[in-house]
XYZ file of C-alpha atoms in Angstrom:
661
model
C 23.139 46.838 -32.934
C 22.446 49.105 -35.920
C 25.608 50.365 -37.718
C 25.202 53.868 -39.096
C 27.136 54.904 -42.295
C 28.102 58.489 -41.187
C 29.648 59.339 -44.548
C 26.283 58.894 -46.154
C 25.371 62.310 -44.610
C 21.811 60.979 -43.841
C 22.511 58.378 -41.125
C 21.835 55.440 -43.465
C 22.158 52.112 -41.852
C 24.787 49.763 -43.144
C 22.233 47.100 -43.809
C 20.268 49.493 -46.080
C 23.146 51.409 -47.799
C 23.068 50.755 -51.615
C 26.759 51.040 -52.337
C 30.196 49.795 -51.593
C 31.627 50.767 -48.290
C 34.456 49.513 -46.132
C 34.829 50.279 -42.382
C 37.469 49.676 -39.681
C 36.644 50.142 -35.975
C 39.208 50.947 -33.251
C 38.609 50.645 -29.531
C 40.405 53.027 -27.192
C 43.372 50.654 -26.707
C 43.671 50.108 -30.481
C 43.739 53.856 -31.037
C 46.667 54.141 -28.739
C 48.485 51.128 -30.031
C 48.124 51.710 -33.813
C 47.556 55.549 -33.974
C 51.246 56.142 -34.697
C 51.002 54.295 -37.984
C 49.175 57.061 -39.739
C 47.700 56.405 -43.156
C 49.639 53.122 -43.282
C 47.106 51.566 -40.889
C 44.343 52.548 -43.272
C 46.181 50.996 -46.158
C 46.680 47.804 -44.162
C 43.180 47.543 -42.768
C 41.210 48.540 -45.843
C 42.017 46.465 -48.902
C 40.491 48.809 -51.493
C 43.075 51.594 -50.728
C 46.441 51.737 -52.449
C 48.977 54.624 -52.534
C 52.270 55.944 -53.926
C 55.204 55.594 -51.542
C 57.389 58.770 -51.957
C 57.327 59.112 -48.221
C 55.039 60.139 -45.269
C 53.141 63.320 -45.832
C 53.808 63.268 -49.608
C 51.851 60.303 -50.821
C 48.696 60.081 -53.030
C 46.050 57.597 -51.886
C 43.809 55.853 -54.554
C 40.555 54.034 -54.066
C 39.089 51.368 -56.364
C 41.940 51.590 -58.841
C 41.219 55.089 -59.799
C 44.865 56.504 -60.106
C 45.859 59.401 -62.387
C 49.582 59.620 -61.846
C 52.410 58.554 -59.564
C 53.852 62.103 -59.384
C 52.812 64.940 -57.109
C 51.593 68.280 -58.454
C 48.789 70.818 -58.257
C 46.042 68.813 -59.950
C 43.098 68.029 -57.675
C 43.327 64.723 -55.811
C 41.223 61.807 -57.028
C 39.789 61.265 -53.493
C 38.276 63.448 -50.714
C 39.537 63.028 -47.247
C 37.683 64.145 -44.215
C 38.405 64.409 -40.527
C 35.099 64.292 -38.911
C 32.946 66.747 -40.865
C 36.004 68.747 -42.028
C 37.688 68.386 -45.414
C 41.402 67.713 -45.184
C 42.608 68.271 -48.678
C 41.732 69.484 -52.116
C 44.932 69.616 -54.253
C 47.619 68.606 -51.757
C 48.958 65.071 -50.920
C 47.682 63.064 -48.053
C 48.776 64.910 -44.918
C 49.313 61.485 -43.210
C 47.871 62.556 -39.855
C 48.653 60.245 -36.919
C 45.454 58.482 -35.862
C 45.565 58.506 -32.064
C 42.220 58.567 -30.418
C 40.308 57.729 -33.589
C 37.209 55.695 -33.394
C 36.378 54.637 -36.847
C 37.293 54.841 -40.535
C 34.858 54.854 -43.396
C 35.659 54.469 -47.136
C 32.935 55.102 -49.585
C 33.992 53.894 -53.050
C 33.411 56.482 -55.765
C 32.763 58.512 -57.670
C 30.902 60.332 -54.937
C 30.223 63.514 -56.968
C 26.557 63.857 -55.815
C 27.270 64.134 -52.080
C 30.879 65.258 -52.132
C 31.502 67.146 -55.377
C 34.762 67.638 -57.233
C 37.635 65.521 -56.400
C 35.949 62.374 -55.309
C 36.452 60.287 -58.444
C 37.843 57.397 -56.484
C 35.745 57.929 -53.388
C 35.830 59.374 -49.928
C 37.805 58.512 -46.762
C 36.317 59.675 -43.569
C 38.266 59.521 -40.314
C 36.070 59.706 -37.218
C 37.840 60.913 -34.121
C 36.505 60.313 -30.549
C 34.344 63.155 -29.431
C 34.702 65.081 -26.164
C 32.773 63.191 -23.427
C 30.688 65.411 -21.053
C 30.962 64.391 -17.386
C 34.155 62.362 -18.060
C 37.568 63.113 -16.504
C 40.147 60.817 -17.986
C 43.770 60.506 -19.147
C 45.310 57.977 -21.439
C 48.627 57.618 -23.085
C 51.135 55.334 -24.815
C 54.921 55.118 -24.751
C 56.712 52.789 -27.175
C 60.111 51.958 -28.440
C 60.862 50.618 -31.925
C 63.760 48.858 -33.501
C 64.472 49.004 -37.259
C 67.753 47.361 -38.364
C 69.271 47.932 -34.916
C 68.317 51.643 -34.996
C 65.981 52.769 -32.243
C 62.824 54.799 -32.614
C 60.095 56.077 -30.220
C 56.593 57.303 -29.915
C 54.693 59.036 -27.094
C 51.064 60.113 -27.159
C 48.633 61.523 -24.439
C 44.892 61.820 -24.624
C 42.932 63.804 -22.004
C 39.231 64.557 -21.508
C 37.776 67.137 -19.140
C 34.232 68.131 -18.512
C 33.218 71.853 -19.107
C 30.138 72.734 -17.179
C 27.366 70.098 -16.866
C 26.957 69.445 -20.585
C 30.280 70.262 -22.301
C 33.683 68.715 -22.508
C 37.146 69.329 -23.917
C 39.509 66.660 -25.427
C 43.253 67.075 -26.025
C 45.588 64.763 -27.983
C 49.339 65.390 -28.169
C 51.936 63.128 -29.688
C 55.452 62.767 -31.011
C 57.095 59.943 -33.019
C 60.485 59.331 -34.369
C 61.127 56.833 -37.022
C 64.799 55.843 -37.606
C 66.233 55.788 -41.117
C 67.446 52.671 -42.974
C 68.901 53.981 -46.209
C 72.748 54.473 -46.467
C 74.469 56.966 -48.674
C 78.076 55.780 -49.323
C 78.849 58.891 -51.515
C 78.461 61.189 -48.540
C 79.608 58.631 -46.008
C 76.259 58.684 -44.128
C 74.107 55.923 -42.683
C 70.287 55.743 -42.027
C 69.756 59.092 -43.761
C 65.913 58.900 -44.063
C 64.755 59.380 -40.486
C 61.366 61.071 -39.811
C 60.201 63.133 -36.891
C 56.480 63.882 -36.278
C 54.906 66.248 -33.785
C 51.214 66.830 -33.456
C 48.523 68.383 -31.324
C 44.676 68.129 -31.498
C 42.091 69.857 -29.322
C 38.323 69.899 -29.489
C 35.520 71.532 -27.333
C 32.038 70.282 -27.223
C 29.170 72.426 -25.896
C 25.448 71.761 -25.534
C 23.770 75.070 -24.966
C 20.324 73.396 -25.574
C 19.174 69.963 -25.502
C 18.508 70.206 -29.269
C 21.781 71.915 -30.116
C 25.386 70.617 -30.078
C 28.395 72.788 -30.929
C 31.933 71.562 -31.499
C 35.062 73.668 -32.058
C 38.482 72.129 -32.823
C 41.934 72.550 -34.260
C 44.830 70.297 -35.133
C 48.370 70.752 -36.338
C 51.108 68.364 -37.425
C 54.713 68.945 -38.266
C 56.287 66.100 -40.256
C 59.972 66.263 -41.173
C 62.016 63.685 -43.116
C 65.779 64.090 -43.267
C 65.940 62.433 -46.724
C 64.143 60.313 -49.397
C 63.379 56.616 -48.808
C 64.289 55.306 -52.209
C 67.436 53.329 -53.462
C 69.256 53.617 -56.696
C 71.228 50.419 -56.980
C 68.565 48.474 -58.794
C 68.949 45.731 -56.291
C 67.822 44.889 -52.696
C 70.689 46.890 -51.252
C 69.403 49.689 -48.984
C 71.887 52.260 -50.462
C 71.694 55.413 -52.577
C 74.342 57.770 -53.907
C 73.467 61.517 -53.627
C 75.483 64.714 -53.824
C 73.257 66.528 -51.295
C 70.516 65.684 -48.778
C 66.905 65.664 -49.962
C 64.864 66.754 -46.879
C 61.109 67.049 -46.960
C 58.859 68.959 -44.461
C 55.071 69.181 -44.178
C 53.289 71.534 -41.800
C 49.574 70.910 -41.609
C 46.988 73.031 -39.725
C 43.180 72.619 -39.564
C 40.455 74.449 -37.553
C 36.778 73.745 -37.634
C 33.353 74.558 -36.115
C 30.432 72.349 -36.353
C 26.736 72.866 -35.246
C 24.208 70.095 -35.023
C 20.457 71.012 -34.332
C 17.675 68.550 -33.939
C 14.239 69.379 -35.284
C 10.996 67.337 -35.302
C 11.407 66.629 -38.975
C 15.231 66.580 -39.574
C 18.705 67.124 -38.302
C 20.751 70.145 -39.372
C 24.479 69.932 -39.633
C 26.593 72.953 -40.451
C 30.384 72.850 -40.671
C 32.987 75.421 -41.465
C 36.652 74.539 -41.699
C 40.015 76.064 -42.849
C 43.078 74.092 -43.596
C 46.628 75.031 -44.467
C 49.495 72.757 -45.660
C 53.051 74.061 -46.167
C 55.222 71.590 -48.123
C 58.947 72.041 -48.585
C 60.757 69.621 -50.941
C 64.420 69.356 -52.005
C 65.657 67.072 -54.719
C 69.185 66.381 -55.814
C 69.582 67.403 -59.417
C 73.343 66.878 -59.750
C 74.384 65.169 -62.987
C 77.422 62.827 -63.010
C 79.247 65.335 -65.132
C 78.768 68.238 -62.707
C 81.548 69.250 -60.346
C 79.052 71.391 -58.400
C 75.962 70.005 -56.585
C 72.711 71.125 -58.091
C 69.323 71.274 -56.300
C 65.702 71.561 -57.282
C 63.609 73.241 -54.502
C 59.850 73.530 -54.305
C 58.044 75.539 -51.657
C 54.289 74.859 -51.800
C 51.464 76.373 -49.818
C 48.018 75.044 -50.037
C 45.001 76.828 -48.249
C 41.525 75.271 -48.247
C 38.262 76.873 -46.955
C 35.141 74.651 -46.819
C 31.670 75.080 -45.681
C 28.620 72.828 -45.738
C 25.152 73.119 -44.353
C 22.739 70.224 -44.700
C 19.393 68.850 -43.486
C 18.779 65.204 -43.234
C 15.666 63.209 -42.132
C 12.848 60.947 -43.126
C 9.029 61.041 -43.650
C 6.328 58.676 -44.889
C 7.607 56.454 -47.785
C 10.984 58.347 -47.859
C 13.200 56.316 -45.519
C 16.065 58.823 -45.660
C 16.801 62.131 -47.370
C 19.487 64.822 -47.368
C 19.727 68.317 -48.952
C 22.346 70.942 -48.611
C 24.630 73.651 -49.849
C 28.448 73.584 -50.083
C 31.270 75.911 -50.768
C 34.973 75.137 -51.175
C 37.819 77.626 -51.948
C 41.322 76.373 -52.610
C 44.499 78.331 -53.058
C 47.671 76.455 -54.194
C 51.036 78.187 -54.737
C 54.223 76.440 -55.785
C 57.478 78.408 -55.929
C 60.216 76.510 -57.736
C 64.006 77.136 -57.821
C 66.846 75.371 -59.492
C 70.638 75.680 -59.516
C 73.607 75.576 -57.189
C 72.669 73.751 -54.084
C 73.923 76.517 -51.928
C 71.798 79.125 -53.724
C 69.384 77.878 -56.286
C 67.720 80.489 -58.546
C 63.971 81.000 -58.749
C 62.585 79.657 -61.986
C 58.733 79.855 -61.672
C 55.761 80.417 -59.420
C 52.492 78.703 -60.146
C 49.273 79.871 -58.452
C 45.850 78.284 -58.812
C 42.593 79.415 -57.191
C 39.432 77.242 -57.341
C 36.058 78.258 -55.905
C 33.346 75.556 -55.990
C 29.771 76.219 -54.923
C 26.975 73.603 -55.003
C 23.482 72.511 -54.171
C 22.965 68.774 -53.541
C 20.325 66.288 -52.407
C 19.585 62.661 -52.216
C 16.621 60.614 -51.071
C 15.683 56.873 -50.699
C 12.114 55.729 -51.112
C 11.077 52.407 -49.562
C 11.397 49.686 -48.773
C 8.404 48.453 -50.835
C 8.151 44.702 -51.197
C 11.790 44.698 -50.014
C 12.913 47.134 -52.760
C 14.181 50.640 -52.305
C 15.020 53.358 -54.846
C 17.628 56.047 -54.314
C 18.139 59.111 -56.431
C 19.981 62.431 -56.158
C 21.921 65.102 -57.841
C 24.359 67.948 -57.374
C 24.551 71.128 -59.297
C 27.965 72.649 -59.091
C 29.424 75.972 -60.341
C 33.201 76.153 -60.391
C 35.503 79.067 -61.216
C 39.233 78.301 -61.672
C 42.119 80.632 -62.337
C 45.788 79.880 -62.930
C 48.862 82.123 -62.972
C 52.178 80.931 -64.138
C 55.140 83.362 -63.590
C 58.549 82.624 -65.246
C 60.871 84.513 -62.890
C 63.946 84.919 -65.072
C 61.893 86.114 -68.075
C 59.390 88.211 -66.035
C 56.761 86.508 -68.233
C 53.353 85.747 -66.742
C 50.511 83.547 -68.039
C 46.971 83.789 -66.765
C 44.029 81.450 -67.583
C 40.558 81.632 -66.198
C 37.487 79.441 -66.652
C 33.976 79.046 -65.187
C 32.032 75.902 -65.573
C 28.862 74.369 -64.243
C 27.594 70.747 -64.190
C 25.018 68.408 -62.786
C 26.113 65.134 -61.202
C 23.273 62.569 -60.821
C 23.147 59.294 -59.017
C 20.565 56.509 -58.888
C 20.462 53.095 -57.145
C 18.076 50.163 -56.760
C 18.465 47.903 -53.817
C 16.705 44.587 -52.657
C 16.730 43.197 -49.210
C 15.268 39.652 -49.565
C 16.504 38.664 -46.111
C 17.411 40.392 -42.948
C 21.055 41.494 -43.133
C 21.320 40.843 -46.866
C 21.276 43.604 -49.450
C 21.663 43.366 -53.216
C 22.153 46.679 -55.037
C 22.920 48.347 -58.396
C 24.049 51.917 -58.637
C 25.086 54.641 -61.145
C 27.313 57.615 -60.148
C 29.212 60.459 -61.711
C 32.231 62.674 -60.641
C 34.645 65.087 -62.093
C 37.647 67.315 -61.449
C 38.092 70.876 -62.788
C 40.527 71.225 -65.620
C 44.249 72.125 -64.979
C 46.353 74.378 -66.940
C 48.952 73.330 -69.618
C 51.930 75.613 -70.363
C 53.614 75.502 -73.661
C 56.439 77.518 -75.118
C 58.842 79.746 -73.365
C 59.680 83.481 -72.874
C 57.413 85.711 -74.852
C 55.920 82.721 -76.760
C 54.735 81.007 -73.544
C 51.095 80.344 -73.344
C 48.663 78.600 -71.131
C 45.609 76.394 -71.961
C 43.070 75.088 -69.571
C 42.152 71.435 -69.922
C 38.664 70.162 -69.981
C 37.520 68.624 -66.654
C 37.950 64.940 -65.937
C 34.680 63.084 -65.965
C 33.899 59.743 -64.617
C 30.815 57.616 -65.111
C 30.463 54.519 -62.951
C 28.049 51.619 -62.804
C 28.388 49.136 -59.979
C 26.507 46.086 -58.666
C 27.038 44.093 -55.502
C 25.806 42.480 -52.505
C 26.548 42.590 -48.755
C 25.597 40.355 -45.903
C 25.915 40.742 -42.173
C 28.394 42.977 -40.360
C 31.531 42.307 -38.337
C 30.095 43.694 -35.068
C 26.990 41.573 -35.069
C 27.268 38.499 -37.223
C 29.050 35.093 -37.286
C 29.465 35.367 -41.052
C 29.712 38.616 -43.070
C 30.944 39.802 -46.337
C 30.380 41.455 -49.676
C 30.924 41.164 -53.454
C 30.997 43.925 -55.926
C 31.855 44.784 -59.544
C 32.160 48.224 -61.057
C 32.928 49.658 -64.526
C 34.061 53.273 -64.683
C 34.563 55.282 -67.815
C 37.110 58.006 -67.294
C 37.296 60.789 -69.892
C 39.970 63.419 -70.185
C 42.288 62.006 -67.627
C 44.527 64.670 -66.194
C 47.862 63.706 -64.784
C 50.809 65.402 -63.038
C 53.936 64.163 -64.846
C 57.629 64.891 -65.127
C 59.858 65.416 -68.253
C 62.688 63.056 -68.833
C 64.798 65.940 -67.531
C 62.923 65.839 -64.221
C 60.664 69.012 -64.374
C 56.961 68.838 -63.543
C 54.125 69.452 -65.959
C 50.405 68.615 -66.398
C 49.039 66.608 -69.273
C 45.822 65.193 -70.570
C 46.349 61.432 -71.148
C 43.070 60.923 -72.934
C 40.272 58.632 -72.039
C 40.044 55.072 -70.586
C 38.309 52.662 -68.322
C 38.697 50.892 -64.955
C 37.054 47.530 -64.231
C 37.175 46.633 -60.543
C 36.031 43.577 -58.666
C 36.339 42.817 -55.031
C 35.184 40.305 -52.403
C 35.563 40.349 -48.626
C 34.563 37.677 -46.174
C 34.630 37.341 -42.437
C 33.960 34.507 -40.111
C 33.787 34.138 -36.367
C 33.852 30.342 -35.843
C 33.759 30.854 -32.145
C 33.782 34.045 -30.034
C 37.441 34.466 -29.340
C 38.516 34.027 -32.960
C 37.831 36.241 -36.034
C 39.062 35.368 -39.506
C 38.855 37.751 -42.419
C 39.896 37.684 -46.175
C 39.544 40.048 -49.028
C 40.725 40.349 -52.584
C 40.418 42.548 -55.681
C 41.048 42.391 -59.455
C 41.603 45.426 -61.535
C 41.705 45.957 -65.306
C 42.498 49.427 -66.566
C 43.261 50.722 -70.007
C 43.878 54.005 -71.856
C 41.860 53.181 -74.928
C 41.498 56.686 -76.438
C 44.800 58.437 -75.807
C 45.191 62.177 -76.420
C 47.275 63.416 -79.373
C 50.376 63.810 -77.069
C 50.114 60.123 -76.177
C 48.754 58.790 -79.391
C 51.273 55.825 -79.483
C 50.152 54.471 -76.214
C 46.761 53.012 -77.110
C 45.615 50.165 -74.730
C 48.225 51.059 -72.089
C 47.378 50.331 -68.540
C 46.671 53.292 -66.368
C 49.487 54.036 -64.034
C 50.019 52.780 -60.437
C 46.983 50.380 -60.542
C 47.824 46.930 -59.292
C 46.271 44.152 -61.331
C 45.426 42.208 -58.114
C 45.714 42.133 -54.400
C 44.520 40.150 -51.364
C 44.632 40.173 -47.626
C 44.122 37.669 -44.876
C 43.911 38.502 -41.195
C 43.150 36.622 -37.919
C 42.548 37.869 -34.351
C 42.224 35.762 -31.179
C 41.164 36.935 -27.732
C 41.676 34.850 -24.581
C 40.961 35.602 -20.903
C 43.984 34.839 -18.631
C 42.644 35.285 -15.111
C 42.070 38.950 -14.654
C 43.986 39.785 -17.780
C 43.038 39.417 -21.468
C 45.456 38.544 -24.273
C 44.797 39.542 -27.822
C 46.955 38.069 -30.642
C 46.535 39.152 -34.230
C 48.243 38.822 -37.506
C 47.844 39.705 -41.197
C 49.432 39.134 -44.594
C 48.576 41.064 -47.710
C 49.702 41.067 -51.274
C 49.815 43.862 -53.828
C 50.257 42.763 -57.394
C 52.245 44.339 -60.272
C 51.741 47.799 -61.637
C 53.764 50.436 -63.589
C 54.962 53.806 -62.449
C 53.617 55.742 -65.439
C 52.634 55.271 -69.015
C 55.111 55.641 -71.795
C 58.844 55.295 -72.060
C 61.123 55.975 -70.170
C 58.658 55.911 -67.179
C 56.896 52.585 -67.767
C 58.761 51.021 -64.910
C 57.512 47.873 -63.001
C 56.703 47.893 -59.357
C 54.604 46.003 -56.821
C 54.489 42.289 -56.317
C 55.170 42.569 -52.602
C 53.777 41.137 -49.323
C 52.880 43.138 -46.271
C 53.036 41.036 -43.086
C 52.266 41.933 -39.446
C 52.041 40.099 -36.272
C 51.209 41.484 -32.776
C 49.960 40.844 -29.303
C 48.578 42.881 -26.367
C 48.076 41.935 -22.806
C 45.266 43.910 -21.278
C 45.830 44.366 -17.497
C 42.928 46.644 -16.823
C 44.181 50.213 -16.612
C 47.430 49.135 -18.200
C 48.379 47.293 -21.426
C 51.587 45.908 -22.885
C 51.907 45.290 -26.638
C 54.454 43.781 -28.911
C 54.119 44.271 -32.717
C 56.305 43.270 -35.658
C 55.822 44.874 -39.100
C 57.317 43.272 -42.270
C 57.717 40.090 -40.457
C 59.430 38.443 -43.489
C 61.817 41.345 -43.805
C 60.876 41.615 -47.462
C 62.640 44.218 -49.575
C 60.459 44.181 -52.644
C 59.876 47.289 -54.705
C 56.753 49.171 -53.643
C 57.354 52.228 -55.819
C 59.818 52.896 -58.622
C 60.226 56.701 -57.991
C 62.084 58.817 -55.436
C 63.773 61.547 -57.441
C 62.413 63.049 -60.709
C 65.758 63.904 -62.206
C 67.139 60.406 -62.373
C 63.914 58.298 -62.444
C 64.189 57.895 -66.211
C 67.379 55.813 -65.680
C 65.086 53.112 -64.263
C 67.216 52.218 -61.234
C 65.130 53.754 -58.504
C 63.259 51.503 -56.056
C 61.344 52.115 -52.855
C 61.663 48.995 -50.573
C 59.389 48.129 -47.783
C 60.553 49.490 -44.416
C 62.745 46.693 -42.942
C 61.362 44.475 -40.135
C 60.381 46.770 -37.276
C 59.739 45.597 -33.763
C 57.624 47.814 -31.456
C 57.207 47.359 -27.709
C 54.642 49.650 -26.129
C 52.968 50.378 -22.734
C 49.612 52.126 -22.656
C 47.444 53.298 -19.838
C 43.914 54.482 -19.389
C 42.697 56.328 -16.228
């Protein structure tokens, strides 16, 4: 069975792909059982992913140790996320979509500037949902209850497939999940304040008007609401926090797309147009100890993304694969901020950014010739960015605009001395458009655009076998990334957001993953990574921080997992477990934000009994009930005190029943 790397955009086979890639495959039962975990499942299954932990719907995901900042802002993300062929985000946080009815995940380590353009410094995450199935009428669902510290939670999901005519089909996914809180607030006399409610809907329609043409239309929405933050402020393992007001968070995400696939004798054409909108509402308690009146900081943010790509991919003669295409992305990001009395905070600023990115790209692989293959490609991008900062009380407005163009090359050499074994070396580049820096106030306020981030990465590695078809499989890789003009969203010691240029630095990343199937029912897997990062050429504003580690990058991490399948008469029992470790890191560079975090274990244990059309599952997350600090930030106005901690969610037990008809 040949495994296709869909994210390569040219149907490259895994055994031939000259780069570092990680995959996770879900069958239909796994999609129902684990889909409610959202991005947390990706972080658990794929060891090269890490993230902040401000809360669901507001986290930043990092790949290969490429992390710019622990704080959210309007700077473009360091990774690109895709749902099928549609781009999910540009400058917003991870929308944390629930992953019901998802078939596969692919993570291409970056930078991926040649094929994916700006904002793929760390790499690309591609979520592959199940497509509508012509001729199939089916219904599946899951109902589950959870228990976290004696507090109940629940999830419900339904998946339906209906034929449309003789060659078309429609697929619908609907879900709702409630996660109980576990943080208490003695100051307000409240318990379990940080509960989360998630509601989502996804619909797709597939049509085949001709045997060489496939059309797909789809839409999804998700509303995620958290009643309060998930951090503590005691500086201990106690799950308590003292706040003058609640700090709710709400994320409404909406995506529509249309994709056409046409088969020609010489190539396949894929054309996708998508539009996404994310509305993010955040409230932080800003009440100092000396204030008799509660104060609040409120940010209402709206991000809209339009994306289009048309590409051709095929092969001919000595060229084993090639792809060429055009791409367009337009992103609008508006953040309105208010500060003051909690009952009626006053508007303080509105920040708008518009980015238009157009590109031509191509990549081709020649070979194999004597077991060697050569890959080369490039992307020409033209980007226009504009920023407007309006200071509401002063009626002062700053505008900055810039156009820039660049060429992003890639080259790789691979060697396949044996079937299933590939050794490769590769060079890549990536970038992000420059953000705006605001200095001064009132009539003296001014805005200056930063230069773009640039990343230059060389990597070498080898890969053998594949989980789906080998007894033994694994990979080993090393990369060195030079990162110039690192942009970062930061906060002042008083708690207000701003953008800074940290300077330049490097990231060294090594990883290994191994899998072994000693006999058919048992699968054992292990992986580990080591990271070294350093800001070796700080900007003037951070001149005293030479040789500082880059923020939020763990020095090391590892994961071990096991899965065992056993027939029990007409039923089948699956037992699985995993333990992972994320090493130490720091929240941010420089005092007072150089706060330690990490050094925690993530443990999981579960079992599912397959009864044919029905299944029963029992899962335990955080088996050891560990309360280590994942993330040293929860509120920008008091983070400088150094007392904030984000513990792992306490041990959670889930009992679920799923059905497929």
